[in-house]
Short mmCIF file of N, CA and C and ligand atoms in Angstrom, two decimals:
data_model
loop_
_atom_site.label_atom_id
_atom_site.label_comp_id
_atom_site.label_asym_id
_atom_site.label_seq_id
_atom_site.Cartn_x
_atom_site.Cartn_y
_atom_site.Cartn_z
N MET A 152 -10.24 -14.61 7.53
CA MET A 152 -8.94 -13.97 7.23
C MET A 152 -8.50 -14.34 5.81
N ILE A 153 -8.14 -13.35 5.02
CA ILE A 153 -7.67 -13.66 3.67
C ILE A 153 -6.14 -13.60 3.64
N SER A 154 -5.56 -14.19 2.58
CA SER A 154 -4.09 -14.17 2.48
C SER A 154 -3.62 -12.77 2.13
N LYS A 155 -2.37 -12.50 2.40
CA LYS A 155 -1.79 -11.19 2.09
C LYS A 155 -1.85 -10.95 0.56
N THR A 156 -1.60 -12.02 -0.20
CA THR A 156 -1.64 -11.90 -1.67
C THR A 156 -3.03 -11.48 -2.12
N MET A 157 -4.04 -12.12 -1.54
CA MET A 157 -5.42 -11.78 -1.91
C MET A 157 -5.76 -10.36 -1.46
N GLU A 158 -5.31 -10.00 -0.28
CA GLU A 158 -5.56 -8.64 0.21
C GLU A 158 -4.96 -7.61 -0.77
N ASN A 159 -3.72 -7.86 -1.19
CA ASN A 159 -3.08 -6.93 -2.14
C ASN A 159 -3.84 -6.88 -3.47
N ALA A 160 -4.26 -8.05 -3.94
CA ALA A 160 -4.97 -8.11 -5.23
C ALA A 160 -6.31 -7.37 -5.13
N LEU A 161 -6.98 -7.52 -4.00
CA LEU A 161 -8.27 -6.82 -3.83
C LEU A 161 -8.05 -5.31 -3.72
N ASN A 162 -6.94 -4.93 -3.08
CA ASN A 162 -6.63 -3.49 -3.01
C ASN A 162 -6.33 -2.92 -4.40
N THR A 163 -5.72 -3.73 -5.26
CA THR A 163 -5.48 -3.29 -6.64
C THR A 163 -6.81 -3.13 -7.37
N GLN A 164 -7.74 -4.04 -7.10
CA GLN A 164 -9.07 -3.94 -7.73
C GLN A 164 -9.79 -2.67 -7.25
N ILE A 165 -9.58 -2.29 -6.01
CA ILE A 165 -10.15 -1.05 -5.49
C ILE A 165 -9.68 0.12 -6.36
N SER A 166 -8.38 0.13 -6.70
CA SER A 166 -7.84 1.21 -7.54
C SER A 166 -8.50 1.22 -8.91
N LEU A 167 -8.69 0.04 -9.46
CA LEU A 167 -9.27 -0.07 -10.81
C LEU A 167 -10.72 0.44 -10.83
N GLU A 168 -11.48 0.08 -9.80
CA GLU A 168 -12.87 0.54 -9.71
C GLU A 168 -12.90 2.05 -9.44
N GLY A 169 -11.97 2.50 -8.61
CA GLY A 169 -11.89 3.94 -8.32
C GLY A 169 -11.52 4.72 -9.57
N TYR A 170 -10.59 4.18 -10.35
CA TYR A 170 -10.22 4.86 -11.59
C TYR A 170 -11.42 4.91 -12.54
N ALA A 171 -12.16 3.80 -12.61
CA ALA A 171 -13.36 3.77 -13.49
C ALA A 171 -14.32 4.88 -13.06
N SER A 172 -14.50 5.04 -11.75
CA SER A 172 -15.42 6.07 -11.26
C SER A 172 -14.97 7.46 -11.72
N PHE A 173 -13.67 7.73 -11.61
CA PHE A 173 -13.16 9.06 -12.00
C PHE A 173 -13.12 9.23 -13.53
N LEU A 174 -12.82 8.15 -14.23
CA LEU A 174 -12.83 8.22 -15.70
C LEU A 174 -14.24 8.56 -16.18
N TYR A 175 -15.24 7.88 -15.62
CA TYR A 175 -16.61 8.10 -16.05
C TYR A 175 -17.11 9.50 -15.62
N LEU A 176 -16.59 9.97 -14.49
CA LEU A 176 -16.94 11.32 -14.05
C LEU A 176 -16.40 12.34 -15.06
N SER A 177 -15.17 12.11 -15.49
CA SER A 177 -14.55 12.99 -16.47
C SER A 177 -15.32 12.93 -17.80
N MET A 178 -15.75 11.75 -18.16
CA MET A 178 -16.54 11.59 -19.39
C MET A 178 -17.88 12.33 -19.27
N ALA A 179 -18.48 12.25 -18.09
CA ALA A 179 -19.76 12.95 -17.86
C ALA A 179 -19.57 14.44 -18.07
N SER A 180 -18.47 14.95 -17.58
CA SER A 180 -18.20 16.38 -17.70
C SER A 180 -18.00 16.79 -19.17
N TRP A 181 -17.29 15.96 -19.91
CA TRP A 181 -17.07 16.23 -21.34
C TRP A 181 -18.41 16.22 -22.07
N CYS A 182 -19.25 15.22 -21.78
CA CYS A 182 -20.57 15.13 -22.43
C CYS A 182 -21.38 16.38 -22.14
N ASP A 183 -21.33 16.80 -20.88
CA ASP A 183 -22.05 18.00 -20.47
C ASP A 183 -21.62 19.20 -21.31
N LYS A 184 -20.32 19.36 -21.46
CA LYS A 184 -19.78 20.48 -22.22
C LYS A 184 -20.18 20.43 -23.69
N GLU A 185 -20.37 19.20 -24.19
CA GLU A 185 -20.77 19.03 -25.59
C GLU A 185 -22.29 19.18 -25.77
N GLY A 186 -22.97 19.43 -24.67
CA GLY A 186 -24.44 19.59 -24.73
C GLY A 186 -25.18 18.27 -24.79
N LEU A 187 -24.49 17.19 -24.43
CA LEU A 187 -25.11 15.86 -24.48
C LEU A 187 -25.60 15.48 -23.09
N GLN A 188 -26.77 15.99 -22.73
CA GLN A 188 -27.28 15.80 -21.37
C GLN A 188 -27.61 14.35 -21.04
N GLY A 189 -28.15 13.63 -22.01
CA GLY A 189 -28.49 12.22 -21.79
C GLY A 189 -27.24 11.40 -21.52
N CYS A 190 -26.20 11.63 -22.32
CA CYS A 190 -24.93 10.89 -22.14
C CYS A 190 -24.31 11.27 -20.80
N ALA A 191 -24.38 12.57 -20.45
CA ALA A 191 -23.79 13.03 -19.19
C ALA A 191 -24.48 12.35 -18.00
N ALA A 192 -25.81 12.29 -18.04
CA ALA A 192 -26.54 11.67 -16.93
C ALA A 192 -26.16 10.19 -16.83
N PHE A 193 -26.04 9.54 -17.98
CA PHE A 193 -25.66 8.12 -17.99
C PHE A 193 -24.29 7.93 -17.36
N MET A 194 -23.31 8.76 -17.77
CA MET A 194 -21.96 8.60 -17.25
C MET A 194 -21.86 8.96 -15.77
N HIS A 195 -22.64 9.95 -15.33
CA HIS A 195 -22.66 10.26 -13.88
C HIS A 195 -23.16 9.06 -13.09
N ARG A 196 -24.22 8.42 -13.60
CA ARG A 196 -24.77 7.27 -12.87
C ARG A 196 -23.74 6.13 -12.87
N GLN A 197 -23.07 5.92 -14.01
CA GLN A 197 -22.04 4.87 -14.08
C GLN A 197 -20.90 5.18 -13.10
N SER A 198 -20.54 6.45 -13.02
CA SER A 198 -19.46 6.85 -12.11
C SER A 198 -19.84 6.52 -10.65
N ASP A 199 -21.08 6.84 -10.29
CA ASP A 199 -21.55 6.53 -8.93
C ASP A 199 -21.52 5.02 -8.68
N GLU A 200 -21.93 4.28 -9.70
CA GLU A 200 -21.94 2.82 -9.58
C GLU A 200 -20.54 2.28 -9.30
N GLU A 201 -19.57 2.82 -10.05
CA GLU A 201 -18.19 2.33 -9.88
C GLU A 201 -17.67 2.65 -8.48
N ARG A 202 -18.09 3.79 -7.95
CA ARG A 202 -17.68 4.10 -6.57
C ARG A 202 -18.26 3.06 -5.61
N GLN A 203 -19.51 2.66 -5.88
CA GLN A 203 -20.12 1.62 -5.04
C GLN A 203 -19.37 0.29 -5.17
N HIS A 204 -18.93 -0.01 -6.41
CA HIS A 204 -18.16 -1.25 -6.61
C HIS A 204 -16.87 -1.21 -5.80
N MET A 205 -16.26 -0.02 -5.80
CA MET A 205 -15.01 0.15 -5.06
C MET A 205 -15.27 -0.06 -3.56
N LEU A 206 -16.33 0.57 -3.05
CA LEU A 206 -16.62 0.50 -1.61
C LEU A 206 -16.99 -0.91 -1.17
N ARG A 207 -17.66 -1.63 -2.07
CA ARG A 207 -18.07 -3.00 -1.74
C ARG A 207 -16.82 -3.85 -1.42
N ILE A 208 -15.77 -3.66 -2.21
CA ILE A 208 -14.51 -4.40 -1.96
C ILE A 208 -13.84 -3.88 -0.69
N PHE A 209 -13.88 -2.55 -0.55
CA PHE A 209 -13.29 -1.90 0.61
C PHE A 209 -13.85 -2.50 1.91
N HIS A 210 -15.18 -2.56 1.98
CA HIS A 210 -15.82 -3.09 3.19
C HIS A 210 -15.56 -4.59 3.36
N TYR A 211 -15.50 -5.29 2.21
CA TYR A 211 -15.25 -6.73 2.29
C TYR A 211 -13.88 -6.99 2.93
N ILE A 212 -12.87 -6.26 2.49
CA ILE A 212 -11.52 -6.47 3.03
C ILE A 212 -11.53 -6.28 4.55
N SER A 213 -12.21 -5.21 5.00
CA SER A 213 -12.26 -4.98 6.46
C SER A 213 -13.00 -6.11 7.16
N GLU A 214 -14.07 -6.57 6.52
CA GLU A 214 -14.88 -7.63 7.12
C GLU A 214 -14.09 -8.91 7.34
N VAL A 215 -13.13 -9.17 6.42
CA VAL A 215 -12.34 -10.41 6.57
C VAL A 215 -11.00 -10.13 7.25
N ASP A 216 -10.98 -9.03 8.00
CA ASP A 216 -9.84 -8.70 8.84
C ASP A 216 -8.57 -8.31 8.08
N GLY A 217 -8.78 -7.75 6.86
CA GLY A 217 -7.64 -7.25 6.11
C GLY A 217 -7.54 -5.74 6.26
N HIS A 218 -6.65 -5.14 5.51
CA HIS A 218 -6.49 -3.68 5.56
C HIS A 218 -6.82 -3.09 4.19
N ALA A 219 -7.99 -2.45 4.10
CA ALA A 219 -8.41 -1.82 2.84
C ALA A 219 -7.69 -0.49 2.69
N LEU A 220 -7.12 -0.25 1.51
CA LEU A 220 -6.36 0.98 1.29
C LEU A 220 -7.08 1.93 0.34
N ALA A 221 -7.22 3.19 0.77
CA ALA A 221 -7.80 4.20 -0.12
C ALA A 221 -6.80 4.42 -1.26
N PRO A 222 -7.25 4.30 -2.50
CA PRO A 222 -6.30 4.31 -3.62
C PRO A 222 -5.85 5.70 -4.07
N ALA A 223 -4.66 5.74 -4.68
CA ALA A 223 -4.24 6.96 -5.39
C ALA A 223 -4.80 6.81 -6.80
N ILE A 224 -5.54 7.81 -7.23
CA ILE A 224 -6.17 7.69 -8.56
C ILE A 224 -5.42 8.57 -9.57
N ALA A 225 -5.00 7.96 -10.67
CA ALA A 225 -4.34 8.73 -11.73
C ALA A 225 -5.38 9.63 -12.40
N GLN A 226 -4.92 10.78 -12.87
CA GLN A 226 -5.87 11.71 -13.50
C GLN A 226 -6.36 11.12 -14.84
N PRO A 227 -7.67 11.00 -15.00
CA PRO A 227 -8.19 10.44 -16.25
C PRO A 227 -8.13 11.48 -17.38
N PRO A 228 -8.27 11.07 -18.64
CA PRO A 228 -8.32 12.07 -19.72
C PRO A 228 -9.53 12.99 -19.57
N HIS A 229 -9.39 14.21 -20.09
CA HIS A 229 -10.49 15.18 -19.95
C HIS A 229 -11.26 15.40 -21.24
N SER A 230 -10.63 15.02 -22.37
CA SER A 230 -11.38 15.23 -23.61
C SER A 230 -11.36 13.96 -24.45
N PHE A 231 -12.37 13.85 -25.28
CA PHE A 231 -12.60 12.63 -26.04
C PHE A 231 -12.91 13.00 -27.48
N GLU A 232 -12.45 12.14 -28.38
CA GLU A 232 -12.56 12.45 -29.81
C GLU A 232 -14.01 12.55 -30.29
N SER A 233 -14.83 11.65 -29.81
CA SER A 233 -16.25 11.61 -30.22
C SER A 233 -17.01 10.75 -29.22
N VAL A 234 -18.34 10.79 -29.31
CA VAL A 234 -19.16 9.96 -28.41
C VAL A 234 -18.88 8.48 -28.69
N HIS A 235 -18.73 8.17 -29.97
CA HIS A 235 -18.45 6.78 -30.33
C HIS A 235 -17.14 6.32 -29.68
N LYS A 236 -16.10 7.14 -29.81
CA LYS A 236 -14.79 6.78 -29.22
C LYS A 236 -14.90 6.69 -27.71
N LEU A 237 -15.67 7.59 -27.12
CA LEU A 237 -15.85 7.58 -25.66
C LEU A 237 -16.43 6.23 -25.21
N PHE A 238 -17.48 5.78 -25.90
CA PHE A 238 -18.09 4.51 -25.48
C PHE A 238 -17.20 3.31 -25.80
N GLU A 239 -16.37 3.46 -26.83
CA GLU A 239 -15.39 2.40 -27.09
C GLU A 239 -14.42 2.30 -25.91
N GLN A 240 -14.05 3.46 -25.37
CA GLN A 240 -13.14 3.47 -24.22
C GLN A 240 -13.79 2.86 -22.98
N VAL A 241 -15.09 3.18 -22.81
CA VAL A 241 -15.81 2.62 -21.65
C VAL A 241 -15.83 1.09 -21.79
N TYR A 242 -16.15 0.61 -22.98
CA TYR A 242 -16.23 -0.84 -23.21
C TYR A 242 -14.86 -1.49 -22.94
N ALA A 243 -13.80 -0.86 -23.44
CA ALA A 243 -12.45 -1.40 -23.24
C ALA A 243 -12.12 -1.44 -21.75
N HIS A 244 -12.52 -0.40 -21.01
CA HIS A 244 -12.23 -0.38 -19.57
C HIS A 244 -12.99 -1.49 -18.86
N GLU A 245 -14.25 -1.68 -19.26
CA GLU A 245 -15.05 -2.75 -18.63
C GLU A 245 -14.42 -4.12 -18.91
N GLN A 246 -13.88 -4.30 -20.12
CA GLN A 246 -13.24 -5.58 -20.44
C GLN A 246 -11.99 -5.79 -19.57
N LYS A 247 -11.29 -4.68 -19.34
CA LYS A 247 -10.10 -4.76 -18.47
C LYS A 247 -10.52 -5.16 -17.04
N VAL A 248 -11.61 -4.56 -16.57
CA VAL A 248 -12.10 -4.88 -15.22
C VAL A 248 -12.51 -6.36 -15.15
N THR A 249 -13.19 -6.84 -16.20
CA THR A 249 -13.62 -8.24 -16.23
C THR A 249 -12.40 -9.17 -16.14
N ALA A 250 -11.36 -8.84 -16.91
CA ALA A 250 -10.15 -9.68 -16.91
C ALA A 250 -9.55 -9.70 -15.50
N SER A 251 -9.58 -8.55 -14.85
CA SER A 251 -9.01 -8.45 -13.53
C SER A 251 -9.84 -9.24 -12.50
N ILE A 252 -11.15 -9.21 -12.64
CA ILE A 252 -12.02 -10.02 -11.76
C ILE A 252 -11.72 -11.50 -11.97
N ASN A 253 -11.53 -11.89 -13.22
CA ASN A 253 -11.22 -13.29 -13.52
C ASN A 253 -9.90 -13.71 -12.86
N GLU A 254 -8.93 -12.80 -12.87
CA GLU A 254 -7.66 -13.11 -12.21
C GLU A 254 -7.85 -13.28 -10.71
N LEU A 255 -8.69 -12.42 -10.14
CA LEU A 255 -8.97 -12.54 -8.69
C LEU A 255 -9.60 -13.90 -8.38
N LEU A 256 -10.51 -14.33 -9.27
CA LEU A 256 -11.16 -15.62 -9.07
C LEU A 256 -10.13 -16.75 -9.12
N SER A 257 -9.22 -16.66 -10.09
CA SER A 257 -8.18 -17.70 -10.19
C SER A 257 -7.35 -17.75 -8.92
N LEU A 258 -7.03 -16.58 -8.40
CA LEU A 258 -6.24 -16.50 -7.17
C LEU A 258 -7.01 -17.11 -5.99
N ALA A 259 -8.31 -16.80 -5.93
CA ALA A 259 -9.13 -17.33 -4.84
C ALA A 259 -9.22 -18.86 -4.92
N TYR A 260 -9.32 -19.39 -6.14
CA TYR A 260 -9.32 -20.85 -6.32
C TYR A 260 -8.02 -21.44 -5.80
N LYS A 261 -6.92 -20.78 -6.21
CA LYS A 261 -5.59 -21.28 -5.83
C LYS A 261 -5.43 -21.28 -4.31
N ASP A 262 -5.95 -20.22 -3.68
CA ASP A 262 -5.86 -20.07 -2.21
C ASP A 262 -6.87 -20.93 -1.47
N ASN A 263 -7.76 -21.59 -2.23
CA ASN A 263 -8.86 -22.33 -1.61
C ASN A 263 -9.69 -21.39 -0.73
N ASP A 264 -9.85 -20.15 -1.20
CA ASP A 264 -10.52 -19.10 -0.43
C ASP A 264 -11.99 -18.99 -0.88
N HIS A 265 -12.82 -19.82 -0.28
CA HIS A 265 -14.23 -19.90 -0.71
C HIS A 265 -15.01 -18.65 -0.36
N THR A 266 -14.62 -17.98 0.70
CA THR A 266 -15.32 -16.75 1.10
C THR A 266 -15.16 -15.70 0.01
N THR A 267 -13.92 -15.53 -0.47
CA THR A 267 -13.69 -14.53 -1.52
C THR A 267 -14.31 -14.97 -2.84
N LEU A 268 -14.25 -16.28 -3.10
CA LEU A 268 -14.89 -16.79 -4.32
C LEU A 268 -16.37 -16.42 -4.33
N ASN A 269 -16.99 -16.64 -3.18
CA ASN A 269 -18.41 -16.33 -3.05
C ASN A 269 -18.65 -14.82 -3.21
N PHE A 270 -17.80 -14.02 -2.59
CA PHE A 270 -17.92 -12.55 -2.68
C PHE A 270 -17.80 -12.08 -4.14
N LEU A 271 -16.88 -12.69 -4.87
CA LEU A 271 -16.60 -12.23 -6.24
C LEU A 271 -17.71 -12.58 -7.24
N GLN A 272 -18.59 -13.50 -6.88
CA GLN A 272 -19.65 -13.89 -7.83
C GLN A 272 -20.49 -12.69 -8.25
N TRP A 273 -20.73 -11.79 -7.32
CA TRP A 273 -21.52 -10.59 -7.63
C TRP A 273 -20.86 -9.81 -8.79
N TYR A 274 -19.53 -9.73 -8.74
CA TYR A 274 -18.80 -8.98 -9.77
C TYR A 274 -18.83 -9.70 -11.13
N VAL A 275 -18.87 -11.02 -11.08
CA VAL A 275 -18.92 -11.79 -12.33
C VAL A 275 -20.21 -11.43 -13.07
N THR A 276 -21.32 -11.43 -12.33
CA THR A 276 -22.61 -11.08 -12.93
C THR A 276 -22.61 -9.63 -13.38
N GLU A 277 -22.13 -8.76 -12.54
CA GLU A 277 -22.11 -7.32 -12.84
C GLU A 277 -21.32 -7.04 -14.12
N GLN A 278 -20.17 -7.67 -14.25
CA GLN A 278 -19.34 -7.42 -15.43
C GLN A 278 -20.00 -7.95 -16.70
N ARG A 279 -20.66 -9.09 -16.59
CA ARG A 279 -21.37 -9.63 -17.76
C ARG A 279 -22.43 -8.62 -18.20
N GLU A 280 -23.17 -8.09 -17.22
CA GLU A 280 -24.23 -7.12 -17.54
C GLU A 280 -23.67 -5.83 -18.13
N GLU A 281 -22.58 -5.35 -17.51
CA GLU A 281 -21.98 -4.08 -17.97
C GLU A 281 -21.44 -4.21 -19.39
N GLU A 282 -20.76 -5.31 -19.66
CA GLU A 282 -20.21 -5.49 -21.01
C GLU A 282 -21.34 -5.56 -22.03
N ALA A 283 -22.41 -6.28 -21.69
CA ALA A 283 -23.54 -6.40 -22.62
C ALA A 283 -24.17 -5.02 -22.84
N LEU A 284 -24.30 -4.24 -21.78
CA LEU A 284 -24.88 -2.89 -21.89
C LEU A 284 -24.04 -2.02 -22.83
N MET A 285 -22.73 -2.04 -22.62
CA MET A 285 -21.85 -1.19 -23.44
C MET A 285 -21.81 -1.65 -24.89
N ARG A 286 -21.84 -2.96 -25.10
CA ARG A 286 -21.88 -3.47 -26.48
C ARG A 286 -23.17 -3.03 -27.16
N GLY A 287 -24.27 -3.08 -26.41
CA GLY A 287 -25.57 -2.65 -26.94
C GLY A 287 -25.54 -1.18 -27.34
N ILE A 288 -24.92 -0.37 -26.50
CA ILE A 288 -24.83 1.07 -26.80
C ILE A 288 -23.99 1.29 -28.06
N LEU A 289 -22.88 0.59 -28.16
CA LEU A 289 -22.02 0.74 -29.35
C LEU A 289 -22.76 0.29 -30.61
N ASP A 290 -23.55 -0.76 -30.50
CA ASP A 290 -24.34 -1.22 -31.66
C ASP A 290 -25.32 -0.15 -32.09
N ARG A 291 -25.96 0.50 -31.09
CA ARG A 291 -26.94 1.54 -31.43
C ARG A 291 -26.27 2.74 -32.08
N ILE A 292 -25.11 3.10 -31.56
CA ILE A 292 -24.38 4.24 -32.14
C ILE A 292 -24.01 3.91 -33.59
N LYS A 293 -23.63 2.67 -33.83
CA LYS A 293 -23.28 2.27 -35.20
C LYS A 293 -24.51 2.39 -36.10
N LEU A 294 -25.66 2.00 -35.58
CA LEU A 294 -26.90 2.06 -36.38
C LEU A 294 -27.30 3.51 -36.66
N ILE A 295 -27.23 4.35 -35.63
CA ILE A 295 -27.66 5.74 -35.77
C ILE A 295 -26.62 6.53 -36.57
N GLY A 296 -25.33 6.17 -36.39
CA GLY A 296 -24.26 6.96 -37.00
C GLY A 296 -23.85 8.03 -35.99
N ASP A 297 -22.60 8.51 -36.03
CA ASP A 297 -22.25 9.51 -35.02
C ASP A 297 -21.80 10.83 -35.63
N GLY A 298 -22.32 11.13 -36.79
CA GLY A 298 -22.08 12.44 -37.38
C GLY A 298 -22.84 13.49 -36.60
N PRO A 299 -22.61 14.80 -36.84
CA PRO A 299 -23.26 15.86 -36.06
C PRO A 299 -24.79 15.77 -36.08
N MET A 300 -25.34 15.32 -37.19
CA MET A 300 -26.81 15.23 -37.29
C MET A 300 -27.37 14.11 -36.41
N SER A 301 -26.52 13.16 -36.05
CA SER A 301 -27.00 11.99 -35.30
C SER A 301 -26.87 12.17 -33.80
N LEU A 302 -26.06 13.15 -33.37
CA LEU A 302 -25.77 13.28 -31.95
C LEU A 302 -27.03 13.46 -31.10
N TYR A 303 -27.97 14.24 -31.64
CA TYR A 303 -29.21 14.48 -30.91
C TYR A 303 -29.92 13.15 -30.63
N TYR A 304 -29.96 12.28 -31.63
CA TYR A 304 -30.65 11.00 -31.48
C TYR A 304 -29.88 10.06 -30.55
N ILE A 305 -28.57 10.10 -30.65
CA ILE A 305 -27.77 9.27 -29.72
C ILE A 305 -28.06 9.72 -28.29
N ASP A 306 -28.09 11.04 -28.10
CA ASP A 306 -28.30 11.56 -26.74
C ASP A 306 -29.67 11.17 -26.20
N LYS A 307 -30.68 11.24 -27.07
CA LYS A 307 -32.04 10.84 -26.65
C LYS A 307 -32.06 9.37 -26.28
N GLU A 308 -31.36 8.58 -27.06
CA GLU A 308 -31.28 7.15 -26.82
C GLU A 308 -30.62 6.89 -25.46
N MET A 309 -29.54 7.64 -25.17
CA MET A 309 -28.84 7.47 -23.91
C MET A 309 -29.71 7.89 -22.73
N GLU A 310 -30.53 8.89 -22.95
CA GLU A 310 -31.46 9.32 -21.90
C GLU A 310 -32.40 8.17 -21.56
N LYS A 311 -32.88 7.51 -22.61
CA LYS A 311 -33.81 6.39 -22.42
C LYS A 311 -33.11 5.23 -21.69
N ILE A 312 -31.90 4.92 -22.14
CA ILE A 312 -31.15 3.80 -21.53
C ILE A 312 -30.89 4.11 -20.06
N ASN A 313 -30.53 5.36 -19.78
CA ASN A 313 -30.23 5.75 -18.40
C ASN A 313 -31.47 5.60 -17.51
N LYS A 314 -32.63 6.01 -18.04
CA LYS A 314 -33.86 5.88 -17.26
C LYS A 314 -34.16 4.42 -16.97
N ALA A 315 -33.94 3.58 -17.98
CA ALA A 315 -34.19 2.14 -17.79
C ALA A 315 -33.25 1.57 -16.72
N GLU A 316 -32.00 2.01 -16.73
CA GLU A 316 -31.02 1.54 -15.73
C GLU A 316 -31.44 2.00 -14.33
N LEU A 317 -31.90 3.25 -14.23
CA LEU A 317 -32.33 3.77 -12.93
C LEU A 317 -33.53 2.98 -12.40
N ALA A 318 -34.46 2.67 -13.31
CA ALA A 318 -35.64 1.92 -12.92
C ALA A 318 -35.24 0.53 -12.45
N ALA A 319 -34.28 -0.09 -13.17
CA ALA A 319 -33.84 -1.44 -12.79
C ALA A 319 -33.17 -1.41 -11.42
N GLU A 320 -32.36 -0.36 -11.18
CA GLU A 320 -31.69 -0.23 -9.88
C GLU A 320 -32.72 -0.07 -8.76
N ALA A 321 -33.75 0.76 -9.01
CA ALA A 321 -34.77 0.99 -7.99
C ALA A 321 -35.52 -0.31 -7.69
N ALA A 322 -35.82 -1.07 -8.75
CA ALA A 322 -36.54 -2.34 -8.56
C ALA A 322 -35.68 -3.31 -7.76
N GLU A 323 -34.39 -3.31 -8.05
CA GLU A 323 -33.47 -4.22 -7.36
C GLU A 323 -33.37 -3.88 -5.87
N SER A 324 -33.28 -2.56 -5.57
CA SER A 324 -33.14 -2.22 -4.14
C SER A 324 -34.47 -2.38 -3.39
N ALA A 325 -35.61 -2.38 -4.12
CA ALA A 325 -36.90 -2.57 -3.44
C ALA A 325 -37.16 -4.06 -3.19
N ALA A 326 -36.46 -4.92 -3.95
CA ALA A 326 -36.72 -6.38 -3.86
C ALA A 326 -36.20 -6.96 -2.54
FE1 OFO B 139 -16.99 -1.90 -11.62
O1 OFO B 139 -16.38 -2.06 -13.25
FE2 OFO B 139 -17.79 -2.18 -14.39
O2 OFO B 139 -19.27 -2.34 -13.60
#
């Protein structure tokens, strides 16, 4: 059984992960419209991942006899200034999620809630990986440049990164 405070905080995290899923879905759609198929595929996969992150917390709350709440999701933006700006937004959102996970950990420490502390470790690793991935993408965009002539190369690069992520996911679920 978790405390009511922890239950509320975890339900807030559900909203944040749900928003990330819808934000990335919206980004995928914008990329698609811009003809950036590699970026669109990447953002669709990220969106699916965020939904899984949301559900993982959802099921955890039920497992510890709490009440998981389906969140109200605010409408995300539909258009983005550039691919570079889009990935800057993704990185900023991931940093926000990391900060929120850290707050949950602090709360779990305060509550002496070892079950939730243990549960949250997965998110600590995930956020470290996600932030590193997004920073890597931003570095590559900086190297390639994001003028109209560079978009094709950025998109090809994103296609490659997405394939590598898919392969890593498949290896992880086969392990
Ligand atoms: Fe779930 O927020 Fe990133 O990965």
